[in-house]
Short mmCIF file of C-alpha atoms and ligand atoms in Angstrom, two decimals:
data_model
loop_
_atom_site.label_atom_id
_atom_site.label_comp_id
_atom_site.label_asym_id
_atom_site.label_seq_id
_atom_site.Cartn_x
_atom_site.Cartn_y
_atom_site.Cartn_z
CA MET A 1 -16.46 -27.21 -9.60
CA ASN A 2 -20.09 -27.36 -10.84
CA ALA A 3 -20.40 -29.96 -13.61
CA ASN A 4 -22.58 -27.60 -15.68
CA HIS A 5 -19.61 -25.32 -16.30
CA GLU A 6 -17.36 -25.50 -19.32
CA ALA A 7 -14.31 -27.68 -18.85
CA ASP A 8 -11.02 -25.94 -17.96
CA GLN A 9 -9.84 -24.33 -21.17
CA GLY A 10 -6.25 -24.46 -20.08
CA LEU A 11 -5.78 -21.05 -18.47
CA ASP A 12 -2.16 -20.51 -17.52
CA ALA A 13 -0.65 -17.97 -15.09
CA SER A 14 0.13 -15.37 -17.76
CA GLU A 15 -3.42 -15.57 -19.12
CA VAL A 16 -4.92 -15.06 -15.65
CA LYS A 17 -2.64 -12.04 -15.16
CA ALA A 18 -3.66 -10.65 -18.55
CA ILE A 19 -7.34 -10.96 -17.51
CA ALA A 20 -6.60 -9.05 -14.29
CA ARG A 21 -4.70 -6.29 -16.12
CA VAL A 22 -7.40 -5.88 -18.75
CA ALA A 23 -9.93 -5.64 -15.90
CA GLY A 24 -7.87 -2.72 -14.49
CA ALA A 25 -5.37 -4.14 -11.99
CA ASP A 26 -2.08 -2.20 -11.81
CA LEU A 27 -0.32 -5.16 -10.20
CA VAL A 28 -1.11 -8.86 -10.16
CA GLY A 29 0.62 -11.89 -8.70
CA ILE A 30 -0.25 -15.45 -7.72
CA ALA A 31 0.35 -16.98 -4.28
CA ASN A 32 0.24 -20.71 -3.64
CA ALA A 33 -2.54 -21.67 -1.17
CA GLU A 34 -0.52 -24.50 0.37
CA VAL A 35 2.31 -22.10 1.25
CA LEU A 36 -0.21 -19.60 2.66
CA ASN A 37 -1.72 -22.34 4.85
CA GLU A 38 1.77 -23.17 6.08
CA TYR A 39 2.81 -19.55 6.84
CA PRO A 40 -0.01 -17.64 8.57
CA PRO A 41 1.29 -14.12 9.46
CA ASP A 42 0.15 -14.56 13.07
CA PRO A 43 -0.09 -18.31 13.82
CA ALA A 44 -2.29 -17.62 16.89
CA HIS A 45 -4.98 -16.27 14.53
CA PRO A 46 -4.42 -18.01 11.20
CA GLN A 47 -5.71 -15.93 8.27
CA ILE A 48 -5.36 -18.76 5.79
CA PRO A 49 -7.22 -20.00 2.68
CA ALA A 50 -8.10 -23.30 4.42
CA ARG A 51 -10.40 -21.31 6.79
CA ILE A 52 -12.49 -20.35 3.75
CA THR A 53 -12.12 -23.40 1.52
CA ARG A 54 -9.74 -26.34 1.40
CA GLU A 55 -10.29 -26.51 -2.37
CA ALA A 56 -8.31 -23.32 -3.03
CA ARG A 57 -5.07 -24.00 -4.92
CA ASN A 58 -3.97 -20.42 -5.47
CA VAL A 59 -4.77 -16.85 -4.48
CA ILE A 60 -4.66 -14.17 -7.17
CA VAL A 61 -3.53 -10.92 -5.56
CA ILE A 62 -4.28 -7.59 -7.22
CA GLY A 63 -3.14 -4.04 -6.50
CA LYS A 64 -4.62 -0.72 -7.60
CA ARG A 65 -2.67 2.45 -7.03
CA VAL A 66 -4.15 5.55 -5.44
CA PRO A 67 -3.72 8.62 -7.69
CA VAL A 68 -0.92 10.83 -6.36
CA ALA A 69 -3.32 13.77 -5.91
CA GLY A 70 -4.51 12.08 -2.72
CA PHE A 71 -1.01 12.47 -1.24
CA ARG A 72 -0.34 16.06 -2.28
CA THR A 73 -2.46 17.41 0.56
CA LYS A 74 -2.53 16.77 4.29
CA ALA A 75 -6.32 17.17 4.35
CA ARG A 76 -8.05 13.88 5.10
CA ALA A 77 -11.01 14.13 2.72
CA PRO A 78 -9.24 14.01 -0.68
CA TYR A 79 -7.13 10.99 0.25
CA HIS A 80 -10.13 9.26 1.80
CA ASN A 81 -12.34 9.93 -1.25
CA MET A 82 -9.76 8.64 -3.69
CA THR A 83 -9.21 5.55 -1.58
CA VAL A 84 -12.92 4.77 -1.47
CA MET A 85 -13.04 5.00 -5.27
CA VAL A 86 -9.98 2.76 -5.60
CA LEU A 87 -11.51 0.17 -3.25
CA ARG A 88 -14.77 0.15 -5.22
CA ARG A 89 -12.76 -0.34 -8.40
CA LEU A 90 -10.79 -3.18 -6.79
CA ASP A 91 -14.06 -4.95 -5.99
CA LYS A 92 -15.19 -4.61 -9.61
CA ILE A 93 -11.86 -5.90 -10.94
CA ALA A 94 -12.02 -8.85 -8.54
CA LEU A 95 -15.59 -9.63 -9.62
CA ARG A 96 -14.54 -9.63 -13.29
CA ILE A 97 -11.67 -12.01 -12.52
CA SER A 98 -14.08 -14.27 -10.60
CA GLN A 99 -16.50 -14.27 -13.55
CA ALA A 100 -13.71 -15.04 -16.01
CA LEU A 101 -12.51 -17.93 -13.84
CA GLU A 102 -16.05 -19.27 -13.76
CA ARG A 103 -16.27 -19.17 -17.56
CA HIS A 104 -13.19 -21.42 -17.53
CA GLY A 105 -14.78 -23.87 -15.09
CA HIS A 106 -13.17 -22.59 -11.87
CA PHE A 107 -14.30 -20.70 -8.81
CA GLY A 108 -13.01 -17.31 -7.68
CA VAL A 109 -13.91 -16.32 -4.12
CA VAL A 110 -13.36 -12.59 -3.68
CA ALA A 111 -11.88 -11.56 -0.31
CA ALA A 112 -13.24 -8.47 1.44
CA THR A 113 -10.83 -5.55 1.02
CA ASN A 114 -11.35 -3.82 4.34
CA SER A 115 -13.66 -5.65 6.74
CA THR A 116 -12.40 -7.68 9.68
CA SER A 117 -13.59 -10.90 11.29
CA TRP A 118 -14.65 -11.10 14.97
CA GLU A 119 -13.13 -14.62 15.28
CA LEU A 120 -9.72 -13.25 14.35
CA LYS A 121 -8.29 -11.34 17.32
CA ARG A 122 -11.65 -9.82 18.25
CA GLY A 123 -12.26 -8.15 14.92
CA THR A 124 -8.83 -6.55 14.54
CA TYR A 125 -7.70 -8.85 11.69
CA GLY A 126 -9.15 -9.24 8.20
CA HIS A 127 -10.20 -12.61 6.76
CA PHE A 128 -6.75 -12.47 5.15
CA SER A 129 -3.82 -10.19 5.72
CA LEU A 130 -3.76 -8.78 2.20
CA ARG A 131 -0.30 -7.24 2.74
CA HIS A 132 1.19 -10.63 3.54
CA LEU A 133 -0.65 -12.16 0.57
CA ALA A 134 0.88 -9.52 -1.72
CA VAL A 135 4.35 -10.43 -0.46
CA GLU A 136 3.68 -14.14 -1.02
CA ALA A 137 2.51 -13.30 -4.56
CA GLY A 138 5.93 -11.74 -5.28
CA LEU A 139 4.69 -8.14 -5.63
CA GLY A 140 6.90 -6.46 -2.99
CA THR A 141 7.69 -6.56 0.73
CA LEU A 142 6.59 -5.00 4.05
CA GLY A 143 8.06 -1.64 5.09
CA LEU A 144 9.38 -0.27 8.37
CA ASN A 145 5.85 1.07 9.08
CA MET A 146 4.18 -2.27 8.11
CA ASN A 147 2.80 -0.87 4.85
CA PHE A 148 3.22 -3.13 1.83
CA LEU A 149 5.68 -1.57 -0.65
CA SER A 150 5.93 -2.42 -4.33
CA PRO A 151 8.91 -1.16 -6.38
CA GLU A 152 6.42 0.47 -8.81
CA PHE A 153 4.22 2.49 -6.43
CA GLY A 154 5.82 2.18 -2.97
CA PRO A 155 2.99 1.92 -0.40
CA ARG A 156 0.50 4.02 -2.41
CA LEU A 157 -1.73 1.17 -3.49
CA TYR A 158 -4.63 -0.89 -2.15
CA LEU A 159 -4.94 -4.64 -2.37
CA GLY A 160 -7.51 -7.29 -3.19
CA ALA A 161 -7.48 -11.10 -3.48
CA ILE A 162 -9.37 -13.91 -5.22
CA LEU A 163 -9.14 -17.51 -4.00
CA THR A 164 -9.36 -20.08 -6.76
CA ASP A 165 -9.11 -23.79 -7.45
CA LEU A 166 -7.22 -22.98 -10.67
CA ASP A 167 -3.91 -24.85 -10.61
CA VAL A 168 -1.27 -22.62 -12.24
CA GLU A 169 2.37 -21.76 -11.57
CA PRO A 170 2.49 -19.41 -8.54
CA ASP A 171 4.98 -16.54 -8.13
CA GLN A 172 7.78 -16.62 -5.57
CA PRO A 173 8.16 -14.02 -2.79
CA MET A 174 10.95 -11.46 -3.29
CA ARG A 175 13.97 -12.05 -1.06
CA GLU A 176 15.19 -8.49 -1.31
CA GLN A 177 13.74 -5.83 1.00
CA VAL A 178 11.99 -3.13 -1.06
CA CYS A 179 11.84 -0.72 1.91
CA ILE A 180 15.06 1.31 2.26
CA GLY A 181 14.82 0.73 6.01
CA GLU A 182 16.29 2.36 9.09
CA SER A 183 18.60 4.77 7.20
CA CYS A 184 15.53 6.25 5.47
CA ALA A 185 12.91 6.25 8.26
CA ARG A 186 10.90 9.00 6.54
CA CYS A 187 7.70 7.23 7.64
CA VAL A 188 8.89 7.50 11.27
CA HIS A 189 9.51 11.23 10.79
CA GLY A 190 6.20 11.88 9.00
CA CYS A 191 3.83 10.01 11.32
CA PRO A 192 1.74 12.56 13.26
CA THR A 193 0.99 10.09 16.07
CA ASP A 194 4.50 8.60 16.29
CA SER A 195 3.07 5.11 15.73
CA VAL A 196 5.83 3.61 13.60
CA ARG A 197 7.91 1.01 15.40
CA HIS A 198 10.77 -1.17 14.12
CA PHE A 199 9.04 -3.10 11.31
CA ALA A 200 5.91 -2.91 13.44
CA LEU A 201 3.13 -0.48 14.27
CA ASP A 202 1.50 0.85 17.41
CA LYS A 203 -2.00 0.18 16.08
CA ARG A 204 -3.82 1.81 19.00
CA ALA A 205 -1.94 5.05 18.39
CA CYS A 206 -2.40 4.94 14.61
CA SER A 207 -6.12 4.01 14.60
CA PRO A 208 -7.68 7.33 15.72
CA GLU A 209 -5.78 9.12 12.92
CA ALA A 210 -6.22 6.38 10.28
CA GLN A 211 -9.91 5.79 10.99
CA VAL A 212 -11.49 8.74 12.78
CA ALA A 213 -14.96 7.17 12.65
CA GLY A 214 -13.81 3.59 13.10
CA PHE A 215 -15.31 0.85 15.27
CA SER A 216 -13.75 2.07 18.53
CA GLY A 217 -14.95 5.64 17.82
CA VAL A 218 -18.50 4.40 17.35
CA THR A 219 -18.46 2.15 20.44
CA SER A 220 -17.11 5.03 22.60
CA LEU A 221 -19.86 7.31 21.30
CA PHE A 222 -22.64 4.82 22.09
CA SER A 223 -21.29 3.85 25.52
CA ALA A 224 -21.09 7.54 26.45
CA PHE A 225 -24.68 7.91 25.22
CA VAL A 226 -26.11 5.04 27.28
CA LYS A 227 -24.38 6.25 30.45
CA ALA A 228 -25.40 9.92 30.03
CA ASP A 229 -28.27 11.86 31.67
CA ARG A 230 -31.11 13.22 29.53
CA ASN A 231 -29.48 16.61 28.72
CA THR A 232 -26.10 15.12 27.89
CA LYS A 233 -27.84 12.56 25.65
CA GLU A 234 -29.32 15.48 23.68
CA ASP A 235 -25.86 17.05 23.37
CA ILE A 236 -24.32 13.76 22.18
CA ALA A 237 -27.12 13.26 19.64
CA ARG A 238 -26.25 16.64 18.09
CA SER A 239 -22.46 16.40 18.49
CA PRO A 240 -19.74 16.47 15.81
CA GLN A 241 -18.99 12.83 16.71
CA MET A 242 -22.59 11.87 15.82
CA LEU A 243 -22.27 13.75 12.53
CA ALA A 244 -19.05 11.80 11.84
CA HIS A 245 -20.90 8.56 12.61
CA TRP A 246 -23.80 9.54 10.32
CA GLN A 247 -21.38 10.31 7.49
CA SER A 248 -19.55 7.05 8.06
CA MET A 249 -22.87 5.18 7.63
CA MET A 250 -23.82 7.15 4.53
CA ARG A 251 -20.50 7.23 2.66
CA VAL A 252 -18.03 5.26 4.84
CA ALA A 253 -16.48 8.69 5.48
CA GLY A 254 -13.83 8.39 8.17
CA CYS A 255 -14.11 4.59 8.48
CA PHE A 256 -10.59 4.05 7.10
CA ALA A 257 -7.83 5.73 5.08
CA CYS A 258 -7.92 9.12 6.78
CA CYS A 259 -4.18 9.67 7.17
CA PRO A 260 -1.96 9.78 4.08
CA ARG A 261 1.31 10.73 5.82
CA CYS A 262 3.41 7.54 6.08
CA SER A 263 2.50 6.68 2.47
CA ALA A 264 2.99 10.21 1.11
CA VAL A 265 6.57 10.60 2.32
CA CYS A 266 7.83 7.14 1.31
CA PRO A 267 10.46 7.62 -1.44
CA VAL A 268 9.96 4.20 -3.06
CA GLY A 269 8.02 4.12 -6.35
CA ASP A 270 7.95 5.84 -9.74
CA ASP A 271 4.92 7.90 -8.69
CA TYR A 272 6.94 9.41 -5.81
CA HIS A 273 9.80 10.49 -8.09
CA ALA A 274 7.42 11.94 -10.68
CA HIS A 275 4.94 13.76 -8.46
CA LEU A 276 5.77 13.79 -4.75
CA ALA A 277 9.53 14.18 -4.25
CA GLU A 278 9.58 17.97 -4.54
CA ILE A 279 6.69 18.72 -2.18
CA SER A 280 7.73 16.01 0.29
CA LYS A 281 11.36 17.08 0.67
CA VAL A 282 10.68 18.75 4.01
CA ILE A 283 8.69 16.74 6.56
CA PRO A 284 7.11 19.22 9.00
CA GLU A 285 6.28 16.49 11.55
CA LYS A 286 9.98 15.57 11.94
CA THR A 287 11.26 16.10 15.51
CA PRO A 288 14.59 15.42 17.29
CA VAL A 289 12.87 12.66 19.30
CA LYS A 290 11.80 10.87 16.10
CA ILE A 291 15.29 11.26 14.61
CA GLU A 292 16.74 9.68 17.75
CA LYS A 293 14.24 6.82 17.61
CA ALA A 294 15.16 6.05 13.97
CA GLY A 295 18.84 6.14 14.99
CA GLU A 296 18.14 3.52 17.65
CA PHE A 297 16.45 1.28 15.04
CA LYS A 298 19.56 1.60 12.86
CA VAL A 299 21.88 0.55 15.68
CA ALA A 300 19.59 -2.35 16.67
CA ARG A 301 19.59 -3.69 13.08
CA LYS A 302 23.34 -3.32 12.73
CA MET A 303 24.02 -5.07 16.03
CA GLY A 304 21.58 -7.88 15.16
CA ASP A 305 19.49 -7.17 18.29
CA SER A 306 16.31 -9.17 18.76
CA VAL A 307 13.52 -7.27 16.98
CA VAL A 308 10.07 -8.91 16.83
CA GLY A 309 9.24 -7.45 13.41
CA LEU A 310 12.46 -9.02 12.06
CA ASN A 311 12.41 -12.36 13.88
CA GLU A 312 12.82 -15.66 12.07
CA TRP A 313 9.08 -15.89 11.30
CA ASN A 314 8.38 -12.25 10.38
CA VAL A 315 11.50 -11.54 8.28
CA ARG A 316 9.97 -13.68 5.50
CA TRP A 317 7.67 -10.74 4.66
CA VAL A 318 10.23 -7.94 5.22
CA GLY A 319 12.74 -9.48 2.78
CA PRO A 320 15.23 -11.96 4.30
CA ASP A 321 18.16 -10.67 2.20
CA GLY A 322 17.82 -7.08 3.45
CA TYR A 323 18.05 -3.88 1.38
CA THR A 324 20.41 -3.70 -1.59
CA GLY A 325 18.50 -1.17 -3.71
CA GLU A 326 18.62 -3.46 -6.75
CA ALA A 327 14.85 -4.01 -7.09
CA ASN A 328 14.21 -0.25 -6.93
CA ARG A 329 17.04 0.51 -9.40
CA GLN A 330 15.67 -2.05 -11.86
CA GLN A 331 12.19 -0.53 -11.56
CA ARG A 332 13.55 3.02 -12.17
CA LYS A 333 15.32 1.77 -15.31
CA LYS A 334 12.17 0.00 -16.54
CA HIS A 335 10.11 3.11 -15.90
CA LYS A 336 12.55 5.40 -17.76
CA ALA A 337 12.68 3.00 -20.75
CA GLU A 338 8.86 2.91 -20.84
CA GLN A 339 8.68 6.73 -20.72
CA GLN A 340 11.19 7.00 -23.58
CA ARG A 341 9.25 4.45 -25.62
CA ARG A 342 6.02 6.44 -25.08
CA MET A 343 7.68 9.73 -26.03
CA ALA A 344 9.15 8.18 -29.19
CA ALA A 345 5.73 6.73 -30.13
CA ALA A 346 4.05 10.13 -29.56
CA ALA A 347 6.74 11.90 -31.65
CA ALA A 348 6.32 9.34 -34.45
CA ALA A 349 2.52 9.81 -34.39
CA THR A 350 2.90 13.63 -34.58
CA ALA A 351 5.40 13.33 -37.46
CA GLU A 352 3.01 11.01 -39.33
CA GLN A 353 0.13 13.47 -38.81
CA ASP A 354 2.31 16.38 -40.06
CA ARG A 355 3.27 14.36 -43.15
CA ARG A 356 -0.40 13.70 -43.97
CA THR A 357 -1.56 17.34 -43.57
C1 B12 B 401 -6.92 -3.74 10.67
C2 B12 B 401 -6.34 -2.88 9.56
C3 B12 B 401 -5.74 -1.68 9.92
C4 B12 B 401 -5.52 -1.29 11.38
C5 B12 B 401 -4.27 -2.05 11.86
C6 B12 B 401 -3.12 -2.01 10.86
C7 B12 B 401 -2.23 -3.27 10.84
N1 B12 B 401 -0.92 -3.09 10.65
O1 B12 B 401 -2.69 -4.39 10.99
C8 B12 B 401 -5.32 0.25 11.27
C9 B12 B 401 -6.63 0.94 11.49
C10 B12 B 401 -4.30 0.85 12.24
C11 B12 B 401 -4.92 0.39 9.80
C12 B12 B 401 -4.30 1.50 9.29
C13 B12 B 401 -3.92 1.63 7.97
N2 B12 B 401 -4.25 0.81 6.96
CO1 B12 B 401 -5.17 -0.86 7.19
N3 B12 B 401 -6.01 -2.52 7.23
C14 B12 B 401 -6.39 -3.29 8.21
C15 B12 B 401 -6.99 -4.59 7.65
C16 B12 B 401 -8.50 -4.44 7.57
C17 B12 B 401 -6.61 -5.88 8.37
C18 B12 B 401 -5.12 -6.02 8.72
C19 B12 B 401 -4.77 -7.40 9.18
O2 B12 B 401 -5.53 -8.34 9.04
N4 B12 B 401 -3.57 -7.56 9.75
C20 B12 B 401 -3.11 -8.88 10.15
C21 B12 B 401 -1.88 -8.86 11.01
C22 B12 B 401 -1.34 -10.28 11.16
O3 B12 B 401 -0.89 -8.05 10.41
P1 B12 B 401 0.16 -7.31 11.33
O4 B12 B 401 -0.39 -7.03 12.64
O5 B12 B 401 0.74 -6.20 10.52
O6 B12 B 401 1.24 -8.49 11.50
C23 B12 B 401 2.62 -8.37 11.68
C24 B12 B 401 3.07 -7.51 12.86
O7 B12 B 401 2.02 -7.32 13.80
C25 B12 B 401 4.24 -8.29 13.44
N5 B12 B 401 4.00 -8.72 14.82
C26 B12 B 401 3.33 -9.77 15.22
N6 B12 B 401 3.35 -9.87 16.53
C27 B12 B 401 4.05 -8.84 17.01
C28 B12 B 401 4.36 -8.45 18.30
C29 B12 B 401 5.09 -7.29 18.50
C30 B12 B 401 5.40 -6.89 19.87
C31 B12 B 401 5.56 -6.54 17.37
C32 B12 B 401 6.41 -5.35 17.56
C33 B12 B 401 5.22 -6.95 16.05
C34 B12 B 401 4.47 -8.09 15.89
O8 B12 B 401 4.34 -9.48 12.68
C35 B12 B 401 3.15 -9.75 12.00
C36 B12 B 401 3.45 -10.65 10.87
O9 B12 B 401 4.43 -10.11 9.97
C37 B12 B 401 -6.35 -4.60 6.21
C38 B12 B 401 -7.17 -5.34 5.14
C39 B12 B 401 -6.76 -6.78 5.10
N7 B12 B 401 -7.72 -7.67 5.10
O10 B12 B 401 -5.61 -7.10 5.06
C40 B12 B 401 -6.16 -3.11 5.90
C41 B12 B 401 -4.92 -2.74 5.12
C42 B12 B 401 -3.72 -3.44 5.73
N8 B12 B 401 -4.78 -1.32 5.42
C43 B12 B 401 -4.31 -0.63 4.45
C44 B12 B 401 -3.96 0.74 4.54
C45 B12 B 401 -3.64 1.44 3.24
C46 B12 B 401 -3.91 1.40 5.76
C47 B12 B 401 -3.51 2.84 6.02
C48 B12 B 401 -2.39 3.40 5.13
C49 B12 B 401 -4.78 3.69 5.90
C50 B12 B 401 -4.68 5.11 6.33
N9 B12 B 401 -3.78 5.90 5.85
O11 B12 B 401 -5.47 5.61 7.09
C51 B12 B 401 -3.07 2.78 7.50
C52 B12 B 401 -1.58 2.42 7.58
C53 B12 B 401 -1.09 2.16 8.94
C54 B12 B 401 0.18 1.33 8.90
N10 B12 B 401 1.34 1.99 8.86
O12 B12 B 401 0.11 0.11 8.88
C55 B12 B 401 -4.10 -1.47 3.19
C56 B12 B 401 -2.61 -1.74 3.00
C57 B12 B 401 -2.08 -1.29 1.65
C58 B12 B 401 -0.57 -1.25 1.66
N11 B12 B 401 -0.01 -0.74 0.60
O13 B12 B 401 0.06 -1.70 2.59
C59 B12 B 401 -4.94 -2.78 3.55
C60 B12 B 401 -4.34 -4.08 3.03
C61 B12 B 401 -6.35 -2.57 2.94
C62 B12 B 401 -6.42 -2.87 1.44
N12 B12 B 401 -7.46 -3.52 0.99
O14 B12 B 401 -5.54 -2.52 0.67
N13 B12 B 401 -5.29 -0.71 9.08
S1 SF4 B 402 -1.54 6.06 8.85
FE1 SF4 B 402 -0.91 8.05 9.77
S2 SF4 B 402 -1.01 7.69 11.99
FE2 SF4 B 402 -1.00 5.67 11.02
S3 SF4 B 402 1.17 5.05 10.90
FE3 SF4 B 402 0.71 6.08 8.96
S4 SF4 B 402 1.28 8.21 9.34
FE4 SF4 B 402 1.10 7.25 11.35
S1 SF4 B 403 9.54 5.77 4.22
FE1 SF4 B 403 11.53 4.76 4.03
S2 SF4 B 403 11.66 3.46 5.85
FE2 SF4 B 403 9.50 4.06 5.65
S3 SF4 B 403 8.56 2.39 4.46
FE3 SF4 B 403 9.23 3.93 2.97
S4 SF4 B 403 11.30 3.28 2.35
FE4 SF4 B 403 10.78 2.19 4.24
#
């Protein structure tokens, strides 16, 4: 990098991760850029580091969880608001990591968390697929509904990434599937638009619910406007859709993260067990048709039928060894031990205070 910068002061992987955690990341992992260049999620539209810079050696992937409050209601606004705050925070964390890398003589290019690139499948893909990056960085695997699941927080987290020329030991992807899979299928049952496929997603069906004032909503509004007569133009200008568009420009309201359902009902993660299990027991959106669909997925998996989401290329990110439950069991144990340690520390602090008074 720039010769004016300090020489590399020997940052290793654990030090980079410590920087990310101090900056506020809940999860952090490192993916090797060479491997990412070799395994683009969709080879027809490669979302790879080499598109941005060939100098990148690694990608630091960070995750920030969304507070559970966002998932305790079916109203869109609370989940959306919390997500916007989390995304802003992710940007700040990524900037701090980039600045720290620079102090050590390296660059840190921060990837956009939610925008897409027109050159990549006509603006439907991001500069990177952050979910796939998170898998490559060893943080978890993709779920039945295509959400990225970590053993700690299930799908209830957002992701960011920083490309760097820092040459440190990368993490390895998990081989075990974190998602419980076809026998769970709670995301299939909870999806209001029935968009969940077999380790795939009907994006067209999901989009209007996930982003009510997204790009296609705005383009439909403006094409209707240009085709309309004078009176209809007036009506459109004062319509609820125009208000939604105005709010999306002012506060990104409705641009993304409007539907919490497939994330809220997913039983993976310590946050689910602590705060969501009770209120999510019954899924009101569950129908006999959805139950049947999930049953068909189960049979297809058992029979080894050809499933695109699980083909030789895609299974890398789902977890090639399938579901054993071990990763989730280990996480539950770790979480319980940490809770006990905290309770013991709090009890010791209270006892010490009592002794002094
Ligand atoms: C575009 C986009 C969307 C689109 C499309 C979603 C999608 N699955 O791609 C829409 C608007 C629908 C959407 C919705 C949501 N999104 Co979004 N979205 C993105 C964005 C900006 C780009 C995604 C991308 O580049 N995908 C790339 C392609 C390659 O991925 P893919 O299509 O899943 O690829 C696989 C499959 O398509 C399959 N496949 C390939 N070919 C074929 C062919 C067939 C026939 C089949 C069946 C399958 C198949 O294999 C591919 C490789 O494994 C990212 C940010 C980012 N830069 O990553 C956020 C991102 C993925 N979204 C995110 C979130 C949280 C959501 C929502 C939960 C928001 C909400 N509640 O409203 C929903 C969840 C919907 C869901 N179940 O996936 C988070 C994910 C966090 C997480 N824990 O997973 C991200 C990473 C944003 C962030 N910064 O954290 N999103
Ligand atoms: S975000 Fe909502 S509409 Fe989209 S897949 Fe998840 S539950 Fe279904
Ligand atoms: S709800 Fe169940 S099937 Fe869906 S992603 Fe979560 S663990 Fe997997």
